[in-house]
Amino acid sequence: QVQLVESGGGLVQPGGSLRLSCVASGTSFSINNMGWYRQAPGKQRELVATISRGGSTNYADSVKGRFTVSRDNAKNTVYLQMNSLKPEDTAVYSCYANLYYQVNTYWGQGTQVTVSS
């Protein structure tokens, strides 16, 4: 089993930046893809960014050019650097991880990001 814990959320003004972190822990495991989802009240859950074990990335059009996802395999950690934040980025951000040879997805508890003046 794997546990994921996010940190780094908070309140920022439009145009500001935040860096989210997500640490995976548990018994012996090997993570294939991991990344970030977000969900705002009344909206569908959105896949924000993904990153493979080798470092290949994909981004939602809504964050392309502003967000950067990265990972440190030695630390079992994935990051989301968020720049030029907009009020529409306000949401609960959750990290996820997919393990080799497993179908199910592991989720973190989520961290709140609020962009407001």
PDB file of C-alpha atoms in Angstrom:
ATOM      1  CA  GLN A   1       0.000   0.000   0.000  1.00  0.00           C
ATOM      2  CA  VAL A   2       0.978   3.604  -0.615  1.00  0.00           C
ATOM      3  CA  GLN A   3       0.144   6.780   1.264  1.00  0.00           C
ATOM      4  CA  LEU A   4       0.388  10.204  -0.384  1.00  0.00           C
ATOM      5  CA  VAL A   5       0.642  13.456   1.581  1.00  0.00           C
ATOM      6  CA  GLU A   6       0.439  16.883  -0.077  1.00  0.00           C
ATOM      7  CA  SER A   7       1.704  20.168   1.292  1.00  0.00           C
ATOM      8  CA  GLY A   8       2.324  23.724   0.153  1.00  0.00           C
ATOM      9  CA  GLY A   9      -1.170  25.032  -0.447  1.00  0.00           C
ATOM     10  CA  GLY A  10      -2.386  28.367   0.811  1.00  0.00           C
ATOM     11  CA  LEU A  11      -3.778  31.782  -0.038  1.00  0.00           C
ATOM     12  CA  VAL A  12      -2.036  33.907  -2.666  1.00  0.00           C
ATOM     13  CA  GLN A  13      -2.858  36.980  -4.704  1.00  0.00           C
ATOM     14  CA  PRO A  14      -3.422  36.802  -8.461  1.00  0.00           C
ATOM     15  CA  GLY A  15      -0.095  36.629 -10.237  1.00  0.00           C
ATOM     16  CA  GLY A  16       1.579  34.948  -7.291  1.00  0.00           C
ATOM     17  CA  SER A  17       3.260  31.565  -7.048  1.00  0.00           C
ATOM     18  CA  LEU A  18       3.032  28.407  -4.968  1.00  0.00           C
ATOM     19  CA  ARG A  19       4.930  25.137  -4.950  1.00  0.00           C
ATOM     20  CA  LEU A  20       3.063  21.984  -3.992  1.00  0.00           C
ATOM     21  CA  SER A  21       4.784  18.818  -2.811  1.00  0.00           C
ATOM     22  CA  CYS A  22       3.523  15.264  -2.498  1.00  0.00           C
ATOM     23  CA  VAL A  23       5.463  12.534  -0.726  1.00  0.00           C
ATOM     24  CA  ALA A  24       4.692   8.849  -1.239  1.00  0.00           C
ATOM     25  CA  SER A  25       5.411   6.315   1.479  1.00  0.00           C
ATOM     26  CA  GLY A  26       4.520   2.767   2.403  1.00  0.00           C
ATOM     27  CA  THR A  27       5.654  -0.761   1.777  1.00  0.00           C
ATOM     28  CA  SER A  28       7.822  -1.737  -1.144  1.00  0.00           C
ATOM     29  CA  PHE A  29       6.468  -0.152  -4.302  1.00  0.00           C
ATOM     30  CA  SER A  30       7.475   1.274  -7.662  1.00  0.00           C
ATOM     31  CA  ILE A  31       5.582   4.246  -9.075  1.00  0.00           C
ATOM     32  CA  ASN A  32       4.992   4.557 -12.776  1.00  0.00           C
ATOM     33  CA  ASN A  33       3.002   7.714 -13.527  1.00  0.00           C
ATOM     34  CA  MET A  34       2.081  10.339 -10.967  1.00  0.00           C
ATOM     35  CA  GLY A  35       0.814  13.886 -10.964  1.00  0.00           C
ATOM     36  CA  TRP A  36      -1.926  16.257  -9.912  1.00  0.00           C
ATOM     37  CA  TYR A  37      -5.686  16.693 -10.156  1.00  0.00           C
ATOM     38  CA  ARG A  38      -7.737  19.626  -8.979  1.00  0.00           C
ATOM     39  CA  GLN A  39     -11.406  20.162  -8.217  1.00  0.00           C
ATOM     40  CA  ALA A  40     -13.277  23.369  -7.487  1.00  0.00           C
ATOM     41  CA  PRO A  41     -16.802  23.517  -6.036  1.00  0.00           C
ATOM     42  CA  GLY A  42     -19.391  22.850  -8.721  1.00  0.00           C
ATOM     43  CA  LYS A  43     -16.808  21.852 -11.299  1.00  0.00           C
ATOM     44  CA  GLN A  44     -15.566  18.589 -12.732  1.00  0.00           C
ATOM     45  CA  ARG A  45     -12.326  17.134 -11.495  1.00  0.00           C
ATOM     46  CA  GLU A  46      -9.546  18.171 -13.833  1.00  0.00           C
ATOM     47  CA  LEU A  47      -6.280  16.425 -14.570  1.00  0.00           C
ATOM     48  CA  VAL A  48      -3.699  19.190 -14.223  1.00  0.00           C
ATOM     49  CA  ALA A  49      -0.362  17.539 -14.918  1.00  0.00           C
ATOM     50  CA  THR A  50       1.241  14.119 -15.213  1.00  0.00           C
ATOM     51  CA  ILE A  51       4.815  12.908 -15.155  1.00  0.00           C
ATOM     52  CA  SER A  52       6.255   9.502 -15.903  1.00  0.00           C
ATOM     53  CA  ARG A  53       9.061   7.860 -13.980  1.00  0.00           C
ATOM     54  CA  GLY A  54      11.418   8.915 -16.751  1.00  0.00           C
ATOM     55  CA  GLY A  55      10.291  12.536 -16.599  1.00  0.00           C
ATOM     56  CA  SER A  56       7.912  12.856 -19.545  1.00  0.00           C
ATOM     57  CA  THR A  57       5.222  15.428 -18.766  1.00  0.00           C
ATOM     58  CA  ASN A  58       1.756  16.435 -19.922  1.00  0.00           C
ATOM     59  CA  TYR A  59      -0.331  19.451 -18.937  1.00  0.00           C
ATOM     60  CA  ALA A  60      -3.904  20.595 -19.150  1.00  0.00           C
ATOM     61  CA  ASP A  61      -4.377  23.461 -21.592  1.00  0.00           C
ATOM     62  CA  SER A  62      -5.612  25.643 -18.744  1.00  0.00           C
ATOM     63  CA  VAL A  63      -2.223  25.549 -16.981  1.00  0.00           C
ATOM     64  CA  LYS A  64       0.184  25.101 -19.865  1.00  0.00           C
ATOM     65  CA  GLY A  65       3.015  27.611 -19.680  1.00  0.00           C
ATOM     66  CA  ARG A  66       2.288  28.497 -16.052  1.00  0.00           C
ATOM     67  CA  PHE A  67       2.666  25.226 -14.126  1.00  0.00           C
ATOM     68  CA  THR A  68       5.606  22.833 -14.034  1.00  0.00           C
ATOM     69  CA  VAL A  69       5.473  19.287 -12.678  1.00  0.00           C
ATOM     70  CA  SER A  70       8.626  17.489 -11.582  1.00  0.00           C
ATOM     71  CA  ARG A  71       9.613  14.513  -9.446  1.00  0.00           C
ATOM     72  CA  ASP A  72      12.446  13.179  -7.364  1.00  0.00           C
ATOM     73  CA  ASN A  73      12.374   9.401  -7.586  1.00  0.00           C
ATOM     74  CA  ALA A  74      14.915   8.953  -4.802  1.00  0.00           C
ATOM     75  CA  LYS A  75      12.599  10.855  -2.448  1.00  0.00           C
ATOM     76  CA  ASN A  76       9.347   9.460  -3.888  1.00  0.00           C
ATOM     77  CA  THR A  77       8.153  13.024  -4.259  1.00  0.00           C
ATOM     78  CA  VAL A  78       6.288  14.905  -6.973  1.00  0.00           C
ATOM     79  CA  TYR A  79       6.116  18.692  -7.170  1.00  0.00           C
ATOM     80  CA  LEU A  80       3.883  21.227  -8.847  1.00  0.00           C
ATOM     81  CA  GLN A  81       5.325  24.694  -9.345  1.00  0.00           C
ATOM     82  CA  MET A  82       2.470  27.122  -9.991  1.00  0.00           C
ATOM     83  CA  ASN A  83       3.244  30.563 -11.380  1.00  0.00           C
ATOM     84  CA  SER A  84       1.072  33.428 -12.602  1.00  0.00           C
ATOM     85  CA  LEU A  85      -1.820  32.121 -10.550  1.00  0.00           C
ATOM     86  CA  LYS A  86      -5.351  33.159 -11.449  1.00  0.00           C
ATOM     87  CA  PRO A  87      -8.563  33.125  -9.395  1.00  0.00           C
ATOM     88  CA  GLU A  88      -9.795  30.293 -11.616  1.00  0.00           C
ATOM     89  CA  ASP A  89      -6.931  28.157 -10.282  1.00  0.00           C
ATOM     90  CA  THR A  90      -8.648  28.082  -6.887  1.00  0.00           C
ATOM     91  CA  ALA A  91      -9.327  24.438  -6.046  1.00  0.00           C
ATOM     92  CA  VAL A  92      -8.364  21.490  -3.919  1.00  0.00           C
ATOM     93  CA  TYR A  93      -5.270  19.957  -5.467  1.00  0.00           C
ATOM     94  CA  SER A  94      -4.699  16.231  -5.014  1.00  0.00           C
ATOM     95  CA  CYS A  95      -1.722  14.193  -6.074  1.00  0.00           C
ATOM     96  CA  TYR A  96      -2.043  10.688  -7.434  1.00  0.00           C
ATOM     97  CA  ALA A  97       0.213   7.768  -8.185  1.00  0.00           C
ATOM     98  CA  ASN A  98      -0.100   4.689 -10.350  1.00  0.00           C
ATOM     99  CA  LEU A  99       2.062   1.709  -9.491  1.00  0.00           C
ATOM    100  CA  TYR A 100       3.470  -0.835 -11.869  1.00  0.00           C
ATOM    101  CA  TYR A 101       1.278  -3.929 -12.170  1.00  0.00           C
ATOM    102  CA  GLN A 102      -1.684  -2.325 -10.374  1.00  0.00           C
ATOM    103  CA  VAL A 103      -4.882  -0.917 -11.857  1.00  0.00           C
ATOM    104  CA  ASN A 104      -6.036   1.230  -8.936  1.00  0.00           C
ATOM    105  CA  THR A 105      -4.899   4.793  -8.347  1.00  0.00           C
ATOM    106  CA  TYR A 106      -3.636   6.115  -5.014  1.00  0.00           C
ATOM    107  CA  TRP A 107      -4.721   9.583  -3.884  1.00  0.00           C
ATOM    108  CA  GLY A 108      -3.516  12.141  -1.398  1.00  0.00           C
ATOM    109  CA  GLN A 109      -5.826  13.976   0.985  1.00  0.00           C
ATOM    110  CA  GLY A 110      -5.684  17.199  -0.999  1.00  0.00           C
ATOM    111  CA  THR A 111      -4.399  20.683  -0.275  1.00  0.00           C
ATOM    112  CA  GLN A 112      -6.375  23.894  -0.726  1.00  0.00           C
ATOM    113  CA  VAL A 113      -5.112  26.557  -3.106  1.00  0.00           C
ATOM    114  CA  THR A 114      -6.948  29.879  -3.018  1.00  0.00           C
ATOM    115  CA  VAL A 115      -6.106  32.730  -5.385  1.00  0.00           C
ATOM    116  CA  SER A 116      -7.791  35.956  -4.352  1.00  0.00           C
ATOM    117  CA  SER A 117      -7.082  39.641  -3.914  1.00  0.00           C
TER     118      SER A 117
END
